[in-house]
Short mmCIF file of C-alpha atoms and ligand atoms in Angstrom, two decimals:
data_model
loop_
_atom_site.label_atom_id
_atom_site.label_comp_id
_atom_site.label_asym_id
_atom_site.label_seq_id
_atom_site.Cartn_x
_atom_site.Cartn_y
_atom_site.Cartn_z
CA MET A 40 0.62 -28.46 23.20
CA SER A 41 -1.10 -24.61 23.92
CA THR A 42 0.66 -21.75 24.68
CA LYS A 43 -1.58 -19.34 27.06
CA GLY A 44 1.15 -16.84 26.62
CA PRO A 45 4.41 -15.63 26.12
CA ASP A 46 5.43 -16.14 30.18
CA SER A 47 4.13 -19.89 30.07
CA ALA A 48 5.76 -20.71 26.64
CA SER A 49 9.07 -19.92 28.07
CA SER A 50 9.93 -21.56 31.37
CA VAL A 51 13.58 -19.09 32.15
CA GLY A 52 10.30 -16.23 30.98
CA LEU A 53 14.13 -14.40 28.62
CA VAL A 54 12.17 -14.34 25.28
CA PRO A 55 8.72 -14.68 25.12
CA TYR A 56 8.06 -18.37 22.98
CA GLU A 57 11.31 -19.11 22.75
CA ASP A 58 11.11 -23.14 24.00
CA THR A 59 8.24 -23.57 22.59
CA LEU A 60 10.06 -23.20 19.04
CA ARG A 61 13.12 -24.32 20.49
CA ARG A 62 11.10 -27.90 20.82
CA LEU A 63 9.32 -27.49 16.80
CA ARG A 64 12.53 -26.98 15.47
CA GLU A 65 14.84 -29.69 17.15
CA ALA A 66 11.70 -31.95 16.20
CA PHE A 67 12.19 -30.81 12.67
CA ARG A 68 15.65 -31.24 12.06
CA ALA A 69 15.14 -34.86 13.31
CA GLY A 70 13.10 -35.26 10.72
CA ARG A 71 10.75 -36.14 12.77
CA THR A 72 7.80 -34.87 10.36
CA ARG A 73 9.41 -35.69 7.15
CA SER A 74 8.05 -39.70 6.03
CA ALA A 75 4.18 -39.46 4.49
CA GLU A 76 3.64 -42.13 6.97
CA PHE A 77 3.39 -39.01 9.84
CA ARG A 78 2.08 -36.40 7.84
CA ALA A 79 -0.75 -38.94 7.09
CA ALA A 80 -0.77 -39.88 11.26
CA GLN A 81 -1.47 -35.43 11.34
CA LEU A 82 -4.33 -35.66 8.68
CA ARG A 83 -5.81 -38.95 10.43
CA GLY A 84 -5.91 -36.95 14.21
CA LEU A 85 -7.37 -34.06 12.30
CA GLY A 86 -9.97 -35.86 10.72
CA ARG A 87 -10.58 -37.00 14.12
CA PHE A 88 -10.66 -34.10 15.42
CA LEU A 89 -12.84 -32.12 13.39
CA GLN A 90 -16.34 -35.37 13.65
CA ASP A 91 -14.84 -35.97 17.68
CA HIS A 92 -15.81 -32.71 18.04
CA LYS A 93 -18.32 -31.44 15.28
CA GLN A 94 -21.14 -30.33 18.33
CA GLN A 95 -18.21 -28.18 20.29
CA LEU A 96 -17.22 -26.34 17.48
CA GLN A 97 -20.82 -25.55 15.99
CA GLU A 98 -21.59 -24.43 19.77
CA ALA A 99 -18.31 -22.22 19.21
CA LEU A 100 -19.36 -20.68 16.42
CA ALA A 101 -22.47 -20.04 17.19
CA GLN A 102 -21.26 -18.35 20.03
CA ASP A 103 -18.91 -15.95 18.67
CA LEU A 104 -20.82 -15.41 15.65
CA ASN A 105 -24.42 -16.65 15.39
CA LYS A 106 -23.83 -19.32 12.88
CA SER A 107 -26.61 -21.54 12.33
CA ALA A 108 -25.03 -25.47 12.39
CA PHE A 109 -25.99 -25.51 8.85
CA GLN A 110 -23.82 -22.24 8.34
CA SER A 111 -20.80 -23.72 10.16
CA ASP A 112 -21.52 -26.91 8.85
CA ILE A 113 -20.70 -25.51 4.71
CA SER A 114 -18.46 -22.86 5.18
CA GLU A 115 -16.15 -24.24 7.91
CA LEU A 116 -16.57 -27.78 9.17
CA ILE A 117 -17.50 -29.59 5.59
CA GLN A 118 -14.76 -28.23 3.98
CA CYS A 119 -12.32 -28.94 6.62
CA GLN A 120 -12.68 -32.51 6.46
CA ASN A 121 -13.27 -32.60 2.82
CA GLU A 122 -9.57 -31.14 2.32
CA VAL A 123 -8.55 -33.06 5.06
CA ASP A 124 -9.41 -36.08 3.10
CA LEU A 125 -8.09 -34.41 -0.43
CA ALA A 126 -4.64 -34.35 1.82
CA LEU A 127 -5.18 -37.87 2.41
CA LYS A 128 -6.44 -39.49 -1.09
CA ASN A 129 -3.09 -37.36 -2.48
CA LEU A 130 -0.36 -37.35 -0.33
CA ARG A 131 1.91 -39.75 -1.67
CA ALA A 132 1.56 -38.18 -5.37
CA TRP A 133 1.95 -34.64 -4.29
CA MET A 134 5.36 -35.47 -2.68
CA LYS A 135 6.65 -37.43 -5.03
CA ASP A 136 9.60 -35.89 -7.00
CA GLU A 137 8.57 -34.26 -10.53
CA TYR A 138 10.93 -35.30 -13.40
CA VAL A 139 11.26 -32.76 -15.32
CA ALA A 140 13.06 -32.68 -19.19
CA THR A 141 17.38 -31.96 -19.48
CA ASN A 142 19.39 -30.71 -22.74
CA LEU A 143 21.75 -32.02 -24.06
CA LEU A 144 23.97 -31.17 -21.50
CA THR A 145 22.49 -32.96 -18.90
CA LYS A 146 21.95 -36.07 -20.45
CA LEU A 147 23.00 -38.10 -18.63
CA SER A 148 22.13 -36.84 -14.95
CA SER A 149 18.33 -37.12 -13.93
CA ALA A 150 16.98 -33.82 -12.85
CA PHE A 151 13.68 -33.40 -10.71
CA ILE A 152 11.64 -30.78 -8.20
CA ARG A 153 11.54 -32.35 -5.10
CA LYS A 154 8.74 -31.14 -2.32
CA GLU A 155 10.99 -29.76 0.54
CA PRO A 156 9.32 -28.82 3.79
CA PHE A 157 10.18 -25.38 4.88
CA GLY A 158 10.63 -26.16 8.47
CA LEU A 159 8.72 -24.44 11.18
CA VAL A 160 5.51 -22.37 10.00
CA LEU A 161 3.53 -19.85 11.63
CA ILE A 162 -0.45 -19.83 10.33
CA ILE A 163 -2.09 -16.47 11.71
CA ALA A 164 -5.69 -16.60 10.89
CA PRO A 165 -8.41 -14.82 11.55
CA TRP A 166 -12.09 -14.88 12.82
CA ASN A 167 -14.68 -14.45 10.57
CA TYR A 168 -14.75 -18.31 9.63
CA PRO A 169 -12.33 -19.05 12.73
CA VAL A 170 -12.08 -23.07 12.03
CA ASN A 171 -12.27 -22.92 8.22
CA LEU A 172 -9.32 -20.29 7.87
CA THR A 173 -7.23 -22.07 11.15
CA LEU A 174 -7.56 -25.06 9.51
CA MET A 175 -6.81 -25.40 6.17
CA PRO A 176 -3.95 -23.46 6.44
CA LEU A 177 -2.80 -26.10 8.73
CA VAL A 178 -3.85 -28.91 6.42
CA GLY A 179 -1.20 -27.70 3.62
CA ALA A 180 1.61 -27.61 6.10
CA LEU A 181 0.88 -30.85 8.05
CA ALA A 182 0.87 -32.61 4.01
CA ALA A 183 3.97 -30.59 2.88
CA GLY A 184 5.71 -31.93 6.48
CA ASN A 185 6.09 -29.14 8.48
CA CYS A 186 6.01 -27.63 12.03
CA VAL A 187 2.78 -25.44 12.76
CA VAL A 188 2.71 -22.48 15.19
CA LEU A 189 -0.60 -22.22 15.47
CA LYS A 190 -2.67 -18.32 16.33
CA PRO A 191 -6.23 -18.86 15.78
CA SER A 192 -7.90 -15.16 16.50
CA GLU A 193 -8.19 -14.18 19.58
CA MET A 194 -11.69 -12.29 18.67
CA SER A 195 -13.55 -15.76 17.79
CA LYS A 196 -12.77 -16.16 22.08
CA CYS A 197 -15.15 -19.55 21.86
CA THR A 198 -13.77 -21.20 18.82
CA GLU A 199 -10.12 -20.48 20.24
CA LYS A 200 -10.60 -22.14 23.03
CA VAL A 201 -11.77 -25.45 21.07
CA LEU A 202 -9.04 -25.37 18.77
CA CYS A 203 -5.86 -24.54 21.92
CA GLU A 204 -7.80 -26.83 25.22
CA LEU A 205 -8.76 -30.36 22.04
CA LEU A 206 -7.20 -29.78 19.09
CA PRO A 207 -3.02 -30.32 20.37
CA GLN A 208 -4.67 -33.60 21.90
CA TYR A 209 -4.94 -35.30 17.98
CA LEU A 210 -1.68 -33.66 16.49
CA ASP A 211 2.35 -34.97 17.58
CA GLN A 212 3.14 -32.19 20.56
CA SER A 213 6.77 -32.13 19.55
CA CYS A 214 6.10 -30.73 16.18
CA PHE A 215 2.69 -28.73 16.72
CA ALA A 216 1.92 -25.49 18.87
CA VAL A 217 -1.62 -23.45 19.25
CA VAL A 218 -0.74 -19.98 21.20
CA LEU A 219 -3.12 -17.70 22.03
CA GLY A 220 -2.97 -13.45 21.80
CA GLY A 221 -3.98 -10.92 20.23
CA PRO A 222 -1.90 -8.06 18.68
CA GLN A 223 0.85 -8.06 21.42
CA GLU A 224 1.40 -11.93 21.88
CA THR A 225 1.32 -11.74 18.00
CA SER A 226 3.95 -9.40 17.34
CA GLN A 227 6.27 -11.61 19.79
CA LEU A 228 6.40 -13.91 18.35
CA LEU A 229 6.23 -12.40 14.81
CA GLU A 230 9.55 -11.64 15.97
CA HIS A 231 11.32 -15.36 15.56
CA GLN A 232 11.99 -16.81 12.47
CA PHE A 233 9.84 -18.67 11.23
CA ASP A 234 10.40 -20.99 8.13
CA TYR A 235 7.02 -20.04 6.27
CA ILE A 236 4.74 -17.64 7.44
CA PHE A 237 0.63 -17.86 6.13
CA PHE A 238 -1.09 -15.45 7.50
CA THR A 239 -4.83 -14.53 6.47
CA GLY A 240 -6.04 -10.60 7.66
CA SER A 241 -6.62 -6.95 6.96
CA PRO A 242 -4.07 -5.48 4.67
CA ARG A 243 -3.18 -3.45 7.30
CA VAL A 244 -2.28 -6.31 9.59
CA GLY A 245 -0.98 -7.66 6.34
CA ARG A 246 2.07 -4.70 5.64
CA ILE A 247 3.11 -5.22 9.53
CA VAL A 248 3.65 -8.93 9.36
CA MET A 249 5.52 -8.57 5.67
CA ALA A 250 7.74 -5.94 7.79
CA ALA A 251 8.48 -8.40 10.17
CA ALA A 252 8.97 -11.58 7.67
CA ALA A 253 11.56 -9.28 5.66
CA LYS A 254 13.83 -9.09 8.75
CA HIS A 255 14.68 -12.70 8.03
CA LEU A 256 13.65 -12.57 4.57
CA THR A 257 10.96 -15.62 5.50
CA PRO A 258 8.85 -15.93 2.60
CA ILE A 259 5.33 -15.98 3.30
CA THR A 260 1.64 -15.67 2.17
CA LEU A 261 -0.51 -13.07 2.81
CA GLU A 262 -4.82 -13.69 2.13
CA LEU A 263 -6.35 -10.18 2.66
CA GLY A 264 -9.16 -8.20 1.92
CA GLY A 265 -10.52 -4.84 0.26
CA LYS A 266 -13.52 -3.78 -1.81
CA ASN A 267 -15.04 -6.11 -3.66
CA PRO A 268 -16.72 -4.54 -6.53
CA CYS A 269 -19.47 -6.66 -7.95
CA TYR A 270 -20.97 -5.19 -11.49
CA VAL A 271 -24.83 -5.66 -12.70
CA ASP A 272 -25.86 -5.17 -16.14
CA ASP A 273 -28.42 -3.15 -17.48
CA ASP A 274 -29.42 -6.72 -19.43
CA CYS A 275 -30.16 -9.07 -16.35
CA ASP A 276 -33.02 -11.05 -14.38
CA PRO A 277 -33.09 -8.53 -11.13
CA GLN A 278 -34.48 -10.72 -9.32
CA THR A 279 -32.26 -13.62 -9.88
CA VAL A 280 -28.97 -11.22 -9.58
CA ALA A 281 -30.79 -10.61 -6.07
CA ASN A 282 -31.00 -13.54 -4.80
CA ARG A 283 -27.67 -14.15 -5.79
CA VAL A 284 -26.13 -10.80 -4.36
CA ALA A 285 -28.09 -10.99 -1.56
CA TRP A 286 -27.42 -14.22 0.03
CA PHE A 287 -23.57 -13.89 -0.91
CA ARG A 288 -23.69 -10.05 0.61
CA TYR A 289 -25.39 -11.09 4.31
CA PHE A 290 -24.18 -15.30 4.76
CA ASN A 291 -22.01 -15.10 8.15
CA SER A 292 -23.75 -11.05 8.13
CA GLY A 293 -21.64 -9.87 6.00
CA GLN A 294 -18.38 -10.82 7.72
CA THR A 295 -16.72 -12.56 4.33
CA CYS A 296 -13.79 -10.94 2.92
CA VAL A 297 -14.84 -12.54 -0.90
CA ALA A 298 -18.24 -11.14 -0.30
CA PRO A 299 -19.73 -8.77 -2.91
CA ASP A 300 -18.82 -4.72 -1.12
CA TYR A 301 -20.14 -2.64 -3.10
CA VAL A 302 -22.89 -2.86 -6.20
CA LEU A 303 -21.72 -0.93 -10.02
CA CYS A 304 -25.03 -1.01 -11.97
CA SER A 305 -26.88 1.79 -14.29
CA PRO A 306 -29.70 4.27 -12.40
CA GLU A 307 -32.08 2.20 -14.05
CA THR A 308 -30.88 -1.01 -12.72
CA ARG A 309 -30.64 -0.11 -9.41
CA GLU A 310 -34.05 0.75 -9.42
CA ARG A 311 -35.11 -2.69 -11.06
CA LEU A 312 -32.60 -4.10 -8.31
CA LEU A 313 -34.05 -1.93 -5.13
CA PRO A 314 -37.87 -4.23 -4.98
CA ALA A 315 -35.48 -7.35 -5.89
CA LEU A 316 -32.84 -7.40 -3.44
CA GLN A 317 -35.89 -5.99 -0.52
CA SER A 318 -37.79 -9.82 -1.86
CA ALA A 319 -34.52 -11.39 -1.77
CA ILE A 320 -34.03 -10.35 2.13
CA THR A 321 -37.66 -11.48 3.20
CA ARG A 322 -37.16 -14.55 1.47
CA PHE A 323 -34.08 -15.45 3.08
CA TYR A 324 -34.79 -13.50 6.55
CA GLY A 325 -38.55 -13.26 7.20
CA ASP A 326 -40.51 -9.84 7.71
CA ASP A 327 -38.34 -10.17 11.54
CA PRO A 328 -34.51 -10.19 10.19
CA LYS A 329 -33.04 -9.77 13.36
CA SER A 330 -35.56 -13.15 14.86
CA SER A 331 -33.85 -15.04 11.67
CA PRO A 332 -32.28 -18.57 12.80
CA ASN A 333 -29.87 -18.17 9.44
CA LEU A 334 -28.76 -14.70 10.44
CA GLY A 335 -25.07 -14.11 11.82
CA ARG A 336 -24.05 -11.29 14.55
CA ILE A 337 -21.73 -8.84 14.07
CA ILE A 338 -18.48 -10.12 16.42
CA ASN A 339 -17.76 -7.65 18.46
CA GLN A 340 -18.73 -3.98 20.08
CA LYS A 341 -16.49 -2.89 17.76
CA HIS A 342 -17.26 -3.33 14.71
CA PHE A 343 -20.44 -3.01 15.49
CA LEU A 344 -19.83 0.82 16.23
CA ARG A 345 -17.89 0.55 12.85
CA LEU A 346 -21.21 -0.72 11.35
CA GLN A 347 -23.29 1.69 12.50
CA GLY A 348 -21.49 4.17 11.72
CA LEU A 349 -21.18 3.57 7.90
CA LEU A 350 -25.92 3.38 8.49
CA ARG A 351 -25.18 6.96 8.36
CA CYS A 352 -23.66 7.11 4.72
CA GLY A 353 -25.43 7.85 1.96
CA ARG A 354 -29.28 6.62 1.53
CA VAL A 355 -30.49 3.89 3.62
CA ALA A 356 -32.92 2.51 1.42
CA ILE A 357 -33.60 -1.51 2.57
CA GLY A 358 -33.02 -2.30 6.61
CA GLY A 359 -30.47 0.04 8.52
CA GLN A 360 -31.67 -1.09 11.96
CA SER A 361 -29.28 -1.84 14.63
CA ASP A 362 -29.29 -3.06 18.42
CA GLU A 363 -26.33 -2.88 19.95
CA SER A 364 -27.48 -5.25 23.40
CA ASP A 365 -27.07 -7.85 20.48
CA ARG A 366 -24.74 -7.07 17.85
CA TYR A 367 -27.63 -7.00 15.06
CA ILE A 368 -26.99 -4.93 12.26
CA ALA A 369 -30.39 -5.43 9.27
CA PRO A 370 -29.13 -6.59 5.98
CA THR A 371 -28.71 -2.90 4.81
CA VAL A 372 -29.30 -1.33 0.87
CA LEU A 373 -27.43 1.85 0.64
CA VAL A 374 -27.74 4.49 -2.02
CA ASP A 375 -26.85 8.06 -3.06
CA VAL A 376 -23.53 7.24 -0.89
CA GLN A 377 -20.19 9.92 -1.94
CA GLU A 378 -17.16 7.79 -3.03
CA THR A 379 -15.69 10.15 -0.09
CA GLU A 380 -17.54 8.85 2.75
CA PRO A 381 -16.55 6.14 4.51
CA VAL A 382 -18.69 2.94 3.51
CA MET A 383 -16.55 3.85 0.49
CA GLN A 384 -13.61 3.70 1.98
CA GLU A 385 -12.93 0.85 3.79
CA GLU A 386 -13.97 -2.68 3.62
CA ILE A 387 -17.39 -2.78 4.62
CA PHE A 388 -17.67 -6.35 6.47
CA GLY A 389 -20.72 -6.26 7.64
CA PRO A 390 -24.84 -6.74 6.50
CA ILE A 391 -24.41 -3.22 4.40
CA LEU A 392 -24.21 -2.51 0.92
CA PRO A 393 -24.04 0.27 -0.99
CA LEU A 394 -25.04 0.57 -4.94
CA VAL A 395 -23.49 2.99 -7.03
CA THR A 396 -24.82 3.70 -9.77
CA VAL A 397 -22.18 4.23 -13.38
CA ARG A 398 -23.02 5.41 -17.09
CA SER A 399 -21.96 2.84 -18.73
CA LEU A 400 -19.60 -0.77 -18.63
CA ASP A 401 -16.38 2.11 -19.30
CA GLU A 402 -17.03 3.83 -17.10
CA ALA A 403 -17.60 0.81 -14.41
CA ILE A 404 -14.72 -0.88 -15.61
CA ASP A 405 -12.54 2.87 -14.82
CA PHE A 406 -14.28 3.53 -11.12
CA ILE A 407 -12.84 -0.15 -10.56
CA ASN A 408 -9.16 -0.13 -12.29
CA GLN A 409 -8.49 3.17 -10.10
CA ARG A 410 -9.02 1.24 -7.27
CA GLU A 411 -6.84 -0.78 -5.18
CA LYS A 412 -6.87 -5.00 -7.00
CA PRO A 413 -9.24 -6.73 -5.04
CA LEU A 414 -9.39 -10.49 -3.66
CA ALA A 415 -12.90 -10.73 -5.94
CA LEU A 416 -14.99 -9.23 -8.35
CA PHE A 417 -18.27 -10.51 -9.77
CA ALA A 418 -20.05 -9.56 -12.90
CA PHE A 419 -24.14 -10.41 -13.80
CA SER A 420 -24.92 -10.90 -17.38
CA ASN A 421 -26.78 -12.12 -19.26
CA SER A 422 -24.36 -11.47 -22.03
CA SER A 423 -21.61 -13.94 -22.26
CA GLN A 424 -19.98 -10.49 -23.62
CA VAL A 425 -20.49 -8.23 -20.80
CA VAL A 426 -19.01 -10.86 -18.18
CA ASN A 427 -15.81 -11.77 -20.70
CA GLU A 428 -15.17 -8.28 -20.52
CA VAL A 429 -15.36 -7.24 -17.15
CA MET A 430 -12.56 -10.73 -16.88
CA GLU A 431 -9.97 -9.26 -19.56
CA ARG A 432 -10.05 -5.93 -19.12
CA THR A 433 -9.61 -5.64 -14.85
CA SER A 434 -7.54 -7.86 -12.36
CA SER A 435 -8.31 -9.67 -9.01
CA GLY A 436 -7.51 -12.75 -6.56
CA SER A 437 -10.62 -14.07 -7.98
CA PHE A 438 -13.57 -13.58 -10.34
CA GLY A 439 -17.38 -14.67 -10.50
CA GLY A 440 -19.34 -14.32 -13.51
CA ASN A 441 -23.40 -14.23 -12.56
CA GLU A 442 -22.21 -16.13 -9.44
CA GLY A 443 -21.03 -15.17 -5.94
CA PHE A 444 -18.13 -17.21 -3.93
CA ILE A 445 -19.41 -20.50 -3.87
CA TYR A 446 -15.86 -21.47 -6.32
CA LEU A 447 -13.85 -21.36 -3.12
CA THR A 448 -15.88 -25.15 -2.43
CA LEU A 449 -13.81 -26.24 -5.69
CA PRO A 450 -10.25 -27.63 -3.86
CA SER A 451 -9.24 -27.07 -8.08
CA LEU A 452 -9.32 -23.65 -7.55
CA PRO A 453 -6.98 -21.40 -5.68
CA LEU A 454 -7.68 -19.17 -3.11
CA GLY A 455 -5.48 -15.52 -3.38
CA GLY A 456 -5.38 -11.90 -3.61
CA VAL A 457 -3.17 -9.65 -5.88
CA GLY A 458 -1.42 -6.48 -5.07
CA ASN A 459 -3.41 -5.36 -2.33
CA SER A 460 -5.54 -8.08 -1.79
CA GLY A 461 -2.45 -10.21 -0.68
CA MET A 462 0.16 -12.87 -3.04
CA GLY A 463 0.55 -16.54 -2.63
CA ARG A 464 -2.49 -18.90 -2.86
CA TYR A 465 -3.98 -22.32 -1.12
CA HIS A 466 -6.69 -24.91 -1.28
CA GLY A 467 -6.09 -28.58 -1.99
CA LYS A 468 -3.19 -29.00 -3.52
CA PHE A 469 -1.80 -25.49 -3.43
CA SER A 470 -1.67 -25.26 0.19
CA PHE A 471 0.61 -28.46 -0.54
CA ASP A 472 2.78 -26.28 -2.75
CA THR A 473 2.80 -23.08 -0.73
CA PHE A 474 3.73 -24.95 2.18
CA SER A 475 6.51 -27.31 0.04
CA HIS A 476 10.27 -25.50 -0.73
CA GLN A 477 10.85 -26.98 -4.55
CA ARG A 478 14.04 -27.92 -4.74
CA ALA A 479 15.66 -28.25 -7.77
CA CYS A 480 17.85 -31.05 -8.09
CA LEU A 481 19.95 -32.94 -10.54
CA LEU A 482 21.96 -36.28 -9.89
CA ARG A 483 24.45 -37.36 -12.07
CA SER A 484 26.62 -40.56 -12.55
CA PRO A 485 30.46 -39.89 -11.62
CA GLY A 486 31.10 -41.69 -13.92
CA LEU A 487 31.57 -41.08 -17.70
CA GLU A 488 33.75 -38.13 -17.22
CA LYS A 489 34.85 -38.40 -20.97
CA VAL A 490 31.31 -36.90 -21.88
CA ASN A 491 32.47 -33.27 -19.85
CA ASP A 492 35.62 -32.90 -21.69
CA ILE A 493 34.17 -30.15 -24.22
CA ARG A 494 32.86 -28.35 -21.04
CA TYR A 495 36.59 -27.10 -19.56
CA PRO A 496 39.03 -24.28 -20.90
CA PRO A 497 40.58 -23.76 -22.84
CA TYR A 498 37.71 -23.07 -25.09
CA SER A 499 37.89 -23.80 -29.01
CA PRO A 500 35.31 -22.34 -31.64
CA TRP A 501 34.03 -25.41 -31.85
CA ASN A 502 34.03 -26.66 -28.10
CA GLN A 503 31.73 -23.56 -27.99
CA GLN A 504 30.22 -23.93 -30.98
CA LEU A 505 28.79 -27.96 -29.47
CA ILE A 506 27.94 -26.32 -25.42
CA THR A 507 26.10 -23.50 -27.49
CA TRP A 508 24.30 -25.71 -29.68
CA ALA A 509 23.53 -29.02 -27.27
CA LEU A 510 22.13 -25.97 -24.44
CA GLY A 511 19.40 -25.23 -26.75
CA SER A 512 18.44 -28.52 -27.28
CA GLN A 513 15.66 -30.48 -24.69
CA SER A 514 16.39 -33.94 -24.55
CA CYS A 515 14.40 -36.23 -22.90
CA THR A 516 12.55 -36.00 -19.25
CA LEU A 517 13.80 -39.33 -17.75
CA LEU A 518 17.87 -39.91 -17.96
P1 NAD B 46 -6.52 -8.83 11.05
O1 NAD B 46 -6.22 -7.71 10.73
O2 NAD B 46 -7.10 -7.67 12.49
O3 NAD B 46 -6.23 -9.69 12.14
C1 NAD B 46 -6.00 -11.09 11.46
C2 NAD B 46 -4.47 -11.24 12.89
O4 NAD B 46 -3.40 -10.33 13.26
C3 NAD B 46 -5.04 -12.17 13.97
O5 NAD B 46 -4.93 -13.28 14.43
C4 NAD B 46 -5.03 -10.90 14.92
O6 NAD B 46 -4.67 -11.47 16.78
C5 NAD B 46 -3.40 -10.49 14.37
N1 NAD B 46 -2.69 -8.85 14.69
C6 NAD B 46 -4.29 -8.04 14.45
N2 NAD B 46 -3.57 -7.08 14.26
C7 NAD B 46 -1.79 -7.21 15.02
C8 NAD B 46 -1.08 -6.73 14.92
N3 NAD B 46 -0.51 -5.51 15.35
N4 NAD B 46 0.38 -7.16 14.54
C9 NAD B 46 0.39 -8.04 14.70
N5 NAD B 46 -0.93 -9.36 14.41
C10 NAD B 46 -2.08 -8.58 14.93
O7 NAD B 46 -8.10 -8.62 10.48
P2 NAD B 46 -9.53 -9.77 11.25
O8 NAD B 46 -9.90 -8.53 11.42
O9 NAD B 46 -9.35 -10.39 12.45
O10 NAD B 46 -9.88 -10.34 9.69
C11 NAD B 46 -10.53 -9.42 8.73
C12 NAD B 46 -9.82 -8.88 7.65
O11 NAD B 46 -9.04 -10.41 7.10
C13 NAD B 46 -10.49 -8.52 6.49
O12 NAD B 46 -9.70 -7.97 5.97
C14 NAD B 46 -10.47 -9.38 5.87
O13 NAD B 46 -10.73 -9.52 4.39
C15 NAD B 46 -10.03 -10.59 5.93
N6 NAD B 46 -9.50 -12.10 5.60
C16 NAD B 46 -8.89 -12.13 4.69
C17 NAD B 46 -9.53 -14.21 3.88
C18 NAD B 46 -8.21 -13.80 2.62
O14 NAD B 46 -8.87 -15.64 2.59
N7 NAD B 46 -7.56 -13.63 1.86
C19 NAD B 46 -10.07 -14.30 4.21
C20 NAD B 46 -10.88 -13.99 6.24
C21 NAD B 46 -9.96 -12.87 6.51
#
């Protein structure tokens, strides 16, 4: 079922989305999504959707963000397909009750954690990887047995259209709905009570979502953004660093939440990095990056104008060209930026890389720690001691040593922020756990009442001592 707006959601038209949400809640309460078979069928449906409509999705991503088919494949479609396959392969193992140790007081009981679906889940997605960031959480929500309302971004319009018109045909529509719209529709949705909200987007809207969730005490995951520092040590090979930093910074035209936002390095390393970055940019995108099929475009005019404004900060050392008619911003490197300038105050989210100079590793670490905890942090050095020191003396959602965000391809690592960059995590089994309530269960036989005598009053020094001892003793896991 896809819902174009709040009016069409409600046949009586009184409370927007009421009818849609009631239908999904009823399906959940009837237990429709609980069985492993049902969950697997939904996951297989999602997998078929990805295969059957690969071309439409690639075309939509090309129209929204000028993504090449290769970029769409590696950063969106293959990732989603792998996530579906992994969930299908492990579904029954993930769903299994997890038996835990008992103490002597509960020795005759079985104690376990049951992974229960929360119920009705709302997933709100951004536009920069509009397939990946909409469907990866969906895999976890479906695998965990929830009913789902999916709210793709209204800014990646062509992808939103494919998701809204085609995806529902592959999923059970009594348990799943796509809702379209922007801030207004999302605000109306958020007035309703959900059992879990999974939000990916900016820290500003994250606060709005958290405030709405607080009204119903709804648990949430917030996958947010921010400024990701990238420390480059003097002891490095500048060309290797430049290749890696440039690839991760300019991929998807810099519109990546985990891209390096700015480089911290000494003035000497800056001078070695500049020609190396120029050479990497020319190697990747040619002498005229505008005609390169491998460079994306800015999502819309509003973001284009914002980025054009940032080009006026500091001094352009590389690139700096822009074309509004094509929403094109050249891969750019800025130097001599002031901390007070907008480019160092807001998340850049575009193909612009400021090089900020520091005098030492300590100064770089202080610079990082004086700011909000980032989603990602990178350190480049030939010295593993330097990389380890940056890792140990800072905090961030994720960390890349001599590497960019390639770790996103590993479902064995969680994606999530800390502090201002978010809360919660997902990917692979982390997604299943995120969308599952971990219910503590203890089952005991109704008989053998005699052994309980020690816990009932009146208490004597003897049974108090016995209980204290029994509470402290861990016994075997299975009883
Ligand atoms: P956004 O916060 O503007 O929008 C995200 C979603 O929220 C969209 O679906 C939008 O319709 C909705 N929304 C927007 N304003 C709203 C409001 N006032 N009330 C209710 N809902 C509202 O983010 P964006 O511009 O789509 O994405 C860019 C941001 O997302 C960046 O900060 C980026 O770092 C972050 N991001 C984070 C991750 C991650 O995994 N942590 C991934 C991608 C993007």
